[in-house]
């Protein structure tokens, strides 16, 4: 199917439903010549910004303050901008035309700047162009986790418990999913500045999209182990797990299953209280994890000096080249490529406004593994980190982070002997009771993507930051299939085709 036809079929129609609060403007943006989707296009309406996803799609929520005559502005690097009233967008697809490069007077005047001098001017103007203090930001974060098992070989050396045999271990391994995809989406207000550890998060809504049939059935596995434990292990024993690198102790009683008699009101009440406490702990953990993820992303944008992408502050450590001139909207832009001279980790391109020397966009990709080691059979290879960072002007006239996208790839290996030893200090003369000894050769891979969109940005002072108290009471809603209604009424980055078509295997079978 030709690209034009394909995207015409899958494109979400532009539609305006002027009823209540359900108005939505959705479309796909294509290159008028190649018919290919244009990713990361800036779409603005009444000083509110949106970014198209990697498939060129966007969805804009229209509130009661939006009129049909309000103008929608669309701009992207290297393309002619579009700006016209909403009611004039009547096509299913929006096409952008490439913009011819014509050197305007500003670039002609500055044409003698070297790439290094341009970056020095960017650094010199950072405080003027970007707010670097405390702020409140409405953020949407989509996390995609793709995991796969590369290898699960083992050799059973010894087992003194007949039930823990090769057949049992093979059956356990066969239940472990070989690959899985997991999506988490959150919307909230992030309070803080450039320090990733000094952040506060007000969660509004969250979802998890994954196939439960591809999860390891921990309950069934635990039941099988518990049955073996009850028949073969003394209740006052403990386990020692050894791999030559570490040793840990596990009380066998922790493996037992405690059933609550529904007629025992006191025991039932304790069980309910425990469940409630566990739920509250899950809420705290979820909020804490999301806060740290957002903080780590935000503190690492290239206009902050401690960022991993330090090319603005250490230009002498990179090979720089002025590749081209282009436009973002009506702004003339320098296109500068960078690659490391020595131990720096990233290469990429910088797009710098020729008028105010603001960094508008950075594309980056690692040149070598970010972390790689192999020691005593344990290996780690962080082999991939690539993405984009995009800035745009806010209502305060300063540039702010609009979009941050990074794809990370990791491979972990484990090739070591493992021993699980039952010990019992109450058995005279023979503390060691049973033993399971294995030689494990396993490898696991993951590709994780983080997309953060910033919709609203307000400067705040220290008093406002300290006055805000987190009261996160949100756990993600589980979705077995993509549900277009879940985020209705909220601004998010449009889901890609894979998310829209996601269906759990269990649902299909039913």
Coordinates of C-alpha atoms in Angstrom, one line a residue:
X1 CA 0.0 0.0 0.0
X2 CA 1.5 3.4 -1.0
X3 CA 2.4 5.7 2.0
X4 CA -0.2 8.3 1.0
X5 CA -3.0 5.7 1.0
X6 CA -1.8 3.9 4.1
X7 CA -1.7 7.1 6.2
X8 CA -5.0 8.3 4.7
X9 CA -6.6 5.1 6.0
X10 CA -5.1 5.2 9.5
X11 CA -5.1 9.0 9.9
X12 CA -7.5 10.4 12.5
X13 CA -9.9 12.7 10.8
X14 CA -9.9 16.4 11.9
X15 CA -13.2 16.8 13.6
X16 CA -14.8 19.6 15.6
X17 CA -17.6 18.7 17.9
X18 CA -18.8 21.9 19.4
X19 CA -20.8 20.2 22.2
X20 CA -19.9 20.6 25.9
X21 CA -16.3 19.9 26.7
X22 CA -15.7 17.1 24.2
X23 CA -14.1 19.0 21.4
X24 CA -11.0 17.5 19.9
X25 CA -8.9 18.3 16.9
X26 CA -6.9 15.4 15.5
X27 CA -4.9 14.9 12.4
X28 CA -1.7 13.5 10.8
X29 CA 0.9 15.8 9.2
X30 CA 2.7 14.6 6.1
X31 CA 5.5 15.9 3.8
X32 CA 3.8 17.2 0.7
X33 CA 6.5 15.7 -1.6
X34 CA 7.4 12.4 0.0
X35 CA 4.0 11.7 1.6
X36 CA 5.8 10.5 4.7
X37 CA 4.8 11.5 8.2
X38 CA 6.7 14.4 9.9
X39 CA 7.5 13.7 13.5
X40 CA 7.9 16.3 16.3
X41 CA 6.0 19.1 14.6
X42 CA 5.0 21.9 16.9
X43 CA 1.3 22.7 16.8
X44 CA 0.1 25.7 18.8
X45 CA -3.4 27.1 19.6
X46 CA -4.0 30.1 21.8
X47 CA -0.4 29.8 23.2
X48 CA -0.9 26.2 24.1
X49 CA 1.5 23.8 22.5
X50 CA 1.4 20.2 21.2
X51 CA 4.0 18.0 19.5
X52 CA 3.2 15.3 16.8
X53 CA 4.4 11.8 17.6
X54 CA 6.9 9.8 15.5
X55 CA 4.1 9.0 13.1
X56 CA 3.2 12.7 12.6
X57 CA -0.1 12.5 14.5
X58 CA -1.4 14.9 17.1
X59 CA -4.6 15.3 19.1
X60 CA -5.6 18.7 20.5
X61 CA -8.2 19.1 23.2
X62 CA -10.4 22.2 22.6
X63 CA -12.0 23.8 25.6
X64 CA -14.9 26.2 25.8
X65 CA -12.6 29.2 25.4
X66 CA -11.7 28.1 21.8
X67 CA -13.6 29.6 18.9
X68 CA -13.8 28.4 15.4
X69 CA -12.0 31.5 14.2
X70 CA -9.0 31.0 16.5
X71 CA -5.9 30.2 14.5
X72 CA -3.8 27.0 14.6
X73 CA -0.1 27.4 14.0
X74 CA 2.0 24.6 12.7
X75 CA 5.8 24.8 12.4
X76 CA 8.7 22.4 11.9
X77 CA 12.4 22.5 11.0
X78 CA 12.8 22.9 7.2
X79 CA 9.1 23.4 6.4
X80 CA 6.9 26.3 5.6
X81 CA 4.7 27.2 8.6
X82 CA 1.0 27.2 8.5
X83 CA -1.3 29.5 10.4
X84 CA -5.0 29.7 9.8
X85 CA -8.4 29.5 11.6
X86 CA -9.5 26.1 12.9
X87 CA -12.6 26.0 10.7
X88 CA -10.4 26.2 7.6
X89 CA -8.7 22.9 8.4
X90 CA -11.2 20.6 6.6
X91 CA -8.8 18.0 5.1
X92 CA -8.1 14.6 6.7
X93 CA -4.4 15.1 6.4
X94 CA -2.3 18.3 6.8
X95 CA 0.6 18.7 4.3
X96 CA 3.7 20.8 4.9
X97 CA 5.9 22.0 2.1
X98 CA 9.7 22.2 2.3
X99 CA 11.0 25.7 2.7
X100 CA 13.7 26.9 0.4
X101 CA 16.9 28.1 2.1
X102 CA 17.3 31.8 1.6
X103 CA 19.9 33.5 3.8
X104 CA 18.3 36.4 5.6
X105 CA 20.2 39.5 6.7
X106 CA 20.8 38.1 10.2
X107 CA 22.6 35.0 8.9
X108 CA 24.5 37.0 6.3
X109 CA 25.7 39.3 9.0
X110 CA 26.7 36.4 11.3
X111 CA 28.0 34.1 8.6
X112 CA 31.6 34.5 9.8
X113 CA 30.8 32.9 13.2
X114 CA 32.5 29.5 13.7
X115 CA 30.4 26.7 15.1
X116 CA 32.3 27.0 18.4
X117 CA 31.6 30.7 18.6
X118 CA 27.9 30.1 18.0
X119 CA 27.8 27.6 20.8
X120 CA 29.6 30.0 23.1
X121 CA 26.9 32.6 22.3
X122 CA 24.3 30.0 23.1
X123 CA 25.9 29.5 26.5
X124 CA 26.3 33.2 27.0
X125 CA 22.6 33.8 26.4
X126 CA 21.2 30.9 28.4
X127 CA 20.1 32.9 31.4
X128 CA 18.4 35.5 29.1
X129 CA 16.7 32.9 26.9
X130 CA 15.7 30.2 29.4
X131 CA 14.1 30.2 32.9
X132 CA 16.3 28.0 35.0
X133 CA 14.7 28.6 38.4
X134 CA 11.7 26.9 40.0
X135 CA 8.6 26.2 38.0
X136 CA 5.3 24.3 37.8
X137 CA 4.9 22.2 34.7
X138 CA 2.0 20.2 33.4
X139 CA 3.7 17.1 32.0
X140 CA 2.6 13.9 30.3
X141 CA 5.0 11.0 30.3
X142 CA 4.7 7.8 28.2
X143 CA 7.1 5.0 29.1
X144 CA 7.4 2.0 26.8
X145 CA 9.2 -1.1 28.2
X146 CA 10.1 -3.9 25.7
X147 CA 11.8 -6.9 27.4
X148 CA 13.0 -10.1 25.9
X149 CA 14.8 -13.2 27.1
X150 CA 17.8 -13.9 24.9
X151 CA 19.1 -17.0 26.6
X152 CA 18.1 -19.3 29.6
X153 CA 20.5 -22.2 29.7
X154 CA 21.3 -24.0 32.9
X155 CA 22.9 -27.2 34.1
X156 CA 21.5 -29.0 37.2
X157 CA 24.4 -30.2 39.2
X158 CA 22.8 -31.4 42.4
X159 CA 19.3 -31.6 44.0
X160 CA 18.6 -33.5 47.3
X161 CA 14.9 -32.8 46.9
X162 CA 13.4 -35.1 44.3
X163 CA 10.6 -32.7 43.4
X164 CA 13.2 -30.0 42.4
X165 CA 14.4 -31.8 39.4
X166 CA 15.2 -30.9 35.8
X167 CA 11.6 -31.5 34.7
X168 CA 10.3 -29.1 37.3
X169 CA 12.9 -26.4 36.5
X170 CA 12.2 -26.8 32.7
X171 CA 8.5 -26.3 33.4
X172 CA 9.2 -23.2 35.4
X173 CA 11.4 -21.7 32.6
X174 CA 8.7 -22.6 30.0
X175 CA 6.2 -20.4 31.8
X176 CA 8.4 -17.3 31.7
X177 CA 7.3 -15.1 28.7
X178 CA 10.1 -14.8 26.1
X179 CA 9.1 -11.2 25.3
X180 CA 6.7 -8.6 26.6
X181 CA 5.7 -4.9 26.0
X182 CA 4.5 -2.7 28.8
X183 CA 3.2 0.9 28.5
X184 CA 2.8 3.3 31.4
X185 CA 1.3 6.8 30.9
X186 CA 0.9 9.5 33.6
X187 CA -0.3 13.1 33.7
X188 CA 0.6 15.4 36.5
X189 CA 2.1 18.7 37.6
X190 CA 5.8 18.7 38.3
X191 CA 7.3 21.2 40.7
X192 CA 11.0 21.9 40.8
X193 CA 14.1 23.3 39.0
X194 CA 17.2 21.8 37.5
X195 CA 18.0 19.5 40.4
X196 CA 16.4 16.1 39.7
X197 CA 16.4 15.2 43.4
X198 CA 14.5 18.3 44.4
X199 CA 11.1 17.6 42.6
X200 CA 7.5 17.3 43.7
X201 CA 4.8 15.6 41.7
X202 CA 1.0 16.0 41.8
X203 CA -0.3 13.0 40.0
X204 CA -3.6 13.5 38.1
X205 CA -4.1 10.3 36.2
X206 CA -2.2 7.2 35.1
X207 CA -2.6 4.0 33.1
X208 CA -0.8 0.7 32.5
X209 CA -1.3 -1.1 29.2
X210 CA 0.0 -4.6 28.9
X211 CA -0.9 -8.3 28.4
X212 CA -1.4 -10.1 31.7
X213 CA -1.2 -13.4 29.9
X214 CA 2.5 -12.6 29.2
X215 CA 3.3 -12.1 32.9
X216 CA 4.9 -14.8 34.9
X217 CA 2.2 -16.3 37.1
X218 CA 3.8 -15.7 40.4
X219 CA 0.8 -17.0 42.4
X220 CA 0.8 -20.4 40.6
X221 CA 4.6 -20.6 40.9
X222 CA 4.6 -19.7 44.6
X223 CA 1.9 -22.3 45.2
X224 CA 4.1 -25.0 43.5
X225 CA 7.1 -24.0 45.6
X226 CA 5.1 -23.8 48.8
X227 CA 3.8 -27.3 48.2
X228 CA 7.4 -28.6 47.9
X229 CA 8.5 -26.5 50.9
X230 CA 5.8 -28.0 53.1
X231 CA 6.7 -31.5 52.2
X232 CA 10.4 -31.3 52.2
X233 CA 11.6 -28.3 54.3
X234 CA 11.5 -27.9 58.1
X235 CA 9.5 -24.9 59.2
X236 CA 12.4 -23.5 61.3
X237 CA 15.0 -23.8 58.5
X238 CA 16.4 -21.0 56.4
X239 CA 18.0 -20.8 53.0
X240 CA 21.4 -19.6 52.0
X241 CA 21.7 -18.5 48.4
X242 CA 25.2 -18.4 46.9
X243 CA 26.6 -17.6 43.5
X244 CA 30.2 -16.9 44.5
X245 CA 29.5 -13.2 44.5
X246 CA 27.0 -12.9 47.4
X247 CA 25.2 -14.8 50.0
X248 CA 21.8 -14.0 51.5
X249 CA 19.5 -15.6 54.0
X250 CA 15.8 -16.4 53.4
X251 CA 13.6 -17.7 56.2
X252 CA 11.6 -20.6 54.9
X253 CA 8.5 -19.4 56.8
X254 CA 8.3 -16.5 54.3
X255 CA 7.4 -19.0 51.6
X256 CA 4.4 -20.4 53.4
X257 CA 0.9 -19.4 52.4
X258 CA -1.4 -18.1 55.1
X259 CA -5.1 -18.6 54.5
X260 CA -7.5 -16.4 56.3
X261 CA -10.7 -17.9 57.7
X262 CA -13.6 -15.7 56.5
X263 CA -15.4 -16.6 59.8
X264 CA -12.5 -15.2 61.9
X265 CA -13.4 -11.5 62.1
X266 CA -10.2 -10.5 63.9
X267 CA -8.0 -12.3 61.3
X268 CA -10.0 -11.0 58.5
X269 CA -9.7 -7.4 59.8
X270 CA -5.9 -7.8 60.1
X271 CA -5.8 -9.1 56.5
X272 CA -7.9 -6.2 55.2
X273 CA -5.7 -3.7 57.1
X274 CA -2.6 -5.3 55.7
X275 CA -4.0 -5.1 52.2
X276 CA -4.9 -1.4 52.7
X277 CA -1.4 -0.7 53.9
X278 CA 0.1 -2.5 51.0
X279 CA -2.0 -0.4 48.6
X280 CA -0.9 2.8 50.2
X281 CA 2.7 1.7 49.9
X282 CA 2.2 0.9 46.2
X283 CA 0.8 4.4 45.7
X284 CA 3.8 5.9 47.4
X285 CA 6.2 3.8 45.4
X286 CA 4.5 4.5 42.1
X287 CA 4.5 8.3 42.7
X288 CA 8.1 8.2 43.9
X289 CA 9.3 6.2 40.9
X290 CA 7.5 8.6 38.4
X291 CA 8.8 11.7 40.2
X292 CA 12.4 10.4 40.0
X293 CA 11.9 9.5 36.3
X294 CA 10.6 12.9 35.4
X295 CA 13.3 14.6 37.6
X296 CA 16.1 12.6 35.9
X297 CA 14.8 13.5 32.4
X298 CA 14.2 17.2 33.2
X299 CA 17.6 17.8 34.9
X300 CA 19.3 16.3 31.9
X301 CA 18.2 18.8 29.3
X302 CA 21.2 20.4 27.4
X303 CA 20.8 24.0 28.7
X304 CA 21.7 22.8 32.3
X305 CA 25.4 22.6 32.9
X306 CA 25.4 19.2 34.6
X307 CA 23.6 17.6 31.7
X308 CA 25.1 14.5 30.1
X309 CA 24.8 16.4 26.8
X310 CA 27.5 19.0 27.7
X311 CA 28.3 20.2 24.2
X312 CA 27.1 23.7 25.0
X313 CA 29.4 24.0 28.0
X314 CA 32.3 22.0 26.7
X315 CA 32.4 22.7 22.9
X316 CA 36.2 22.2 22.8
X317 CA 35.7 18.5 23.5
X318 CA 33.8 18.0 20.3
X319 CA 34.3 18.1 16.5
X320 CA 31.9 20.8 15.4
X321 CA 30.7 21.6 11.8
X322 CA 28.2 24.1 10.5
X323 CA 26.2 21.8 8.3
X324 CA 23.5 24.0 7.0
X325 CA 21.0 26.8 7.5
X326 CA 17.3 26.1 7.8
X327 CA 14.1 27.6 9.3
X328 CA 11.8 26.8 12.2
X329 CA 8.7 28.8 11.3
X330 CA 10.1 32.2 10.3
X331 CA 13.2 31.8 12.5
X332 CA 16.5 31.3 10.6
X333 CA 18.4 28.5 12.2
X334 CA 22.0 27.3 12.3
X335 CA 22.4 23.5 12.0
X336 CA 25.6 22.3 13.8
X337 CA 26.7 18.7 14.0
X338 CA 28.8 17.5 16.9
X339 CA 30.9 14.4 17.5
X340 CA 33.3 13.6 20.4
X341 CA 37.0 14.2 20.1
X342 CA 37.8 11.8 22.9
X343 CA 35.8 10.3 25.8
X344 CA 32.6 12.2 25.3
X345 CA 29.6 9.9 24.8
X346 CA 27.3 11.6 22.3
X347 CA 27.1 12.8 18.7
X348 CA 24.2 14.7 17.1
X349 CA 22.9 18.0 15.7
X350 CA 22.0 21.3 17.3
X351 CA 19.5 23.8 15.9
X352 CA 20.3 27.3 17.0
X353 CA 18.2 30.4 16.4
X354 CA 20.4 32.9 14.5
X355 CA 18.7 35.9 16.1
X356 CA 18.8 35.3 19.8
X357 CA 21.2 32.2 19.9
X358 CA 18.7 30.0 21.7
X359 CA 19.0 26.3 21.3
X360 CA 15.7 25.2 19.7
X361 CA 16.4 21.5 19.3
X362 CA 19.0 18.8 19.8
X363 CA 19.1 15.3 18.3
X364 CA 21.6 13.0 20.0
X365 CA 22.9 9.4 19.9
X366 CA 25.6 7.6 21.8
X367 CA 28.7 6.6 19.9
X368 CA 29.9 4.0 22.4
X369 CA 28.2 2.0 25.1
X370 CA 27.4 4.2 28.0
X371 CA 28.3 1.5 30.5
X372 CA 29.8 -1.8 29.8
X373 CA 31.4 -4.3 32.1
X374 CA 31.9 -8.0 32.6
X375 CA 33.1 -9.4 35.9
X376 CA 33.0 -12.9 37.2
X377 CA 30.2 -14.0 34.9
X378 CA 28.0 -10.9 35.3
X379 CA 27.8 -8.5 32.3
X380 CA 26.0 -5.3 31.5
X381 CA 26.0 -3.4 28.2
X382 CA 24.1 -0.1 28.0
X383 CA 24.5 0.1 24.3
X384 CA 21.8 2.6 23.2
X385 CA 20.7 6.1 24.1
X386 CA 19.2 8.2 21.3
X387 CA 16.5 10.8 21.1
X388 CA 15.4 14.4 20.7
X389 CA 15.0 17.5 22.9
X390 CA 12.8 20.3 21.7
X391 CA 12.3 23.8 23.1
X392 CA 9.7 26.4 22.3
X393 CA 8.7 29.9 23.6
X394 CA 6.2 30.1 26.3
X395 CA 3.7 32.8 27.3
X396 CA 6.5 34.6 29.3
X397 CA 8.6 35.1 26.2
X398 CA 11.3 32.6 27.4
X399 CA 12.1 29.2 25.9
X400 CA 11.0 26.1 27.8
X401 CA 11.3 22.4 27.3
X402 CA 8.4 21.2 25.1
X403 CA 9.4 17.6 24.3
X404 CA 12.0 15.1 25.4
X405 CA 12.3 11.7 23.8
X406 CA 14.9 9.1 24.6
X407 CA 15.2 5.4 23.6
X408 CA 17.5 3.3 25.8
X409 CA 18.8 -0.2 25.1
X410 CA 20.4 -2.6 27.6
X411 CA 21.7 -6.2 27.7
X412 CA 22.3 -8.1 31.0
X413 CA 24.1 -11.5 31.2
X414 CA 24.5 -13.9 34.1
X415 CA 26.8 -16.9 33.8
X416 CA 27.6 -18.3 37.2
X417 CA 27.0 -21.2 39.6
X418 CA 24.1 -20.8 42.0
X419 CA 23.5 -22.8 45.1
X420 CA 20.4 -22.8 47.3
X421 CA 21.2 -24.4 50.6
X422 CA 18.7 -25.3 53.4
X423 CA 20.2 -24.9 56.9
X424 CA 18.8 -25.5 60.3
X425 CA 20.6 -24.4 63.5
X426 CA 18.3 -26.5 65.6
X427 CA 19.3 -29.8 64.1
X428 CA 22.3 -31.1 66.1
X429 CA 25.4 -32.2 64.2
X430 CA 24.1 -31.3 60.7
X431 CA 23.1 -27.8 60.0
X432 CA 23.0 -28.3 56.2
X433 CA 19.8 -30.1 55.3
X434 CA 19.2 -29.9 51.5
X435 CA 20.9 -28.3 48.5
X436 CA 20.0 -27.3 44.9
X437 CA 23.1 -26.5 42.8
X438 CA 22.9 -25.0 39.3
X439 CA 25.1 -23.5 36.7
X440 CA 23.2 -20.7 35.0
X441 CA 23.9 -19.0 31.7
X442 CA 21.2 -16.4 31.0
X443 CA 20.9 -13.2 29.1
X444 CA 18.2 -10.5 29.0
X445 CA 17.6 -7.5 26.8
X446 CA 15.4 -4.4 27.1
X447 CA 14.6 -1.4 25.0
X448 CA 12.9 1.4 27.0
X449 CA 11.5 4.6 25.6
X450 CA 10.6 7.7 27.6
X451 CA 8.5 10.5 26.0
X452 CA 7.9 13.6 28.1
X453 CA 5.7 16.5 26.8
X454 CA 5.4 19.8 28.7
X455 CA 2.1 21.6 28.1
X456 CA 2.0 24.4 30.6
X457 CA 4.8 26.2 32.3
X458 CA 4.6 28.7 35.2
X459 CA 7.5 30.2 37.1
X460 CA 7.1 29.8 40.9
X461 CA 9.2 31.1 43.9
X462 CA 10.7 29.2 46.7
X463 CA 7.7 29.9 49.0
X464 CA 5.3 28.3 46.5
X465 CA 7.5 25.3 46.0
X466 CA 7.9 24.7 49.7
X467 CA 4.2 25.3 50.4
X468 CA 3.1 22.5 48.0
X469 CA 2.7 19.2 49.7
X470 CA 2.4 15.9 47.8
X471 CA -0.8 14.0 48.4
X472 CA -0.5 11.4 45.7
X473 CA -3.4 9.0 45.8
X474 CA -3.2 7.6 42.3
X475 CA -2.5 4.0 41.1
X476 CA -2.4 3.4 37.4
X477 CA -5.6 2.0 35.8
X478 CA -4.9 -1.4 34.1
X479 CA -5.9 -1.5 30.5
X480 CA -5.8 -4.9 28.7
X481 CA -6.5 -3.1 25.3
X482 CA -6.0 0.4 24.1
X483 CA -8.9 2.6 25.2
X484 CA -9.3 5.9 23.3
X485 CA -11.7 7.1 25.9
X486 CA -9.3 6.9 28.8
X487 CA -7.5 10.2 28.2
X488 CA -10.6 12.0 26.8
X489 CA -10.6 15.6 28.1
X490 CA -6.8 15.7 28.6
X491 CA -3.9 16.8 26.5
X492 CA -1.5 14.0 25.7
X493 CA 0.9 13.1 22.9
X494 CA -1.0 11.0 20.4
X495 CA -0.5 7.3 20.7
X496 CA 1.4 5.5 17.9
X497 CA -0.1 2.8 15.7
X498 CA 1.4 0.0 17.9
X499 CA -0.4 1.4 21.0
X500 CA -3.7 1.9 19.2
X501 CA -3.7 -1.7 18.0
X502 CA -2.5 -3.2 21.3
X503 CA -4.7 -6.1 22.4
X504 CA -4.1 -8.6 25.2
X505 CA -4.0 -12.2 24.1
X506 CA -6.5 -13.2 26.8
X507 CA -9.0 -10.8 25.4
X508 CA -8.5 -12.1 21.8
X509 CA -9.1 -15.7 23.0
X510 CA -12.3 -14.8 24.8

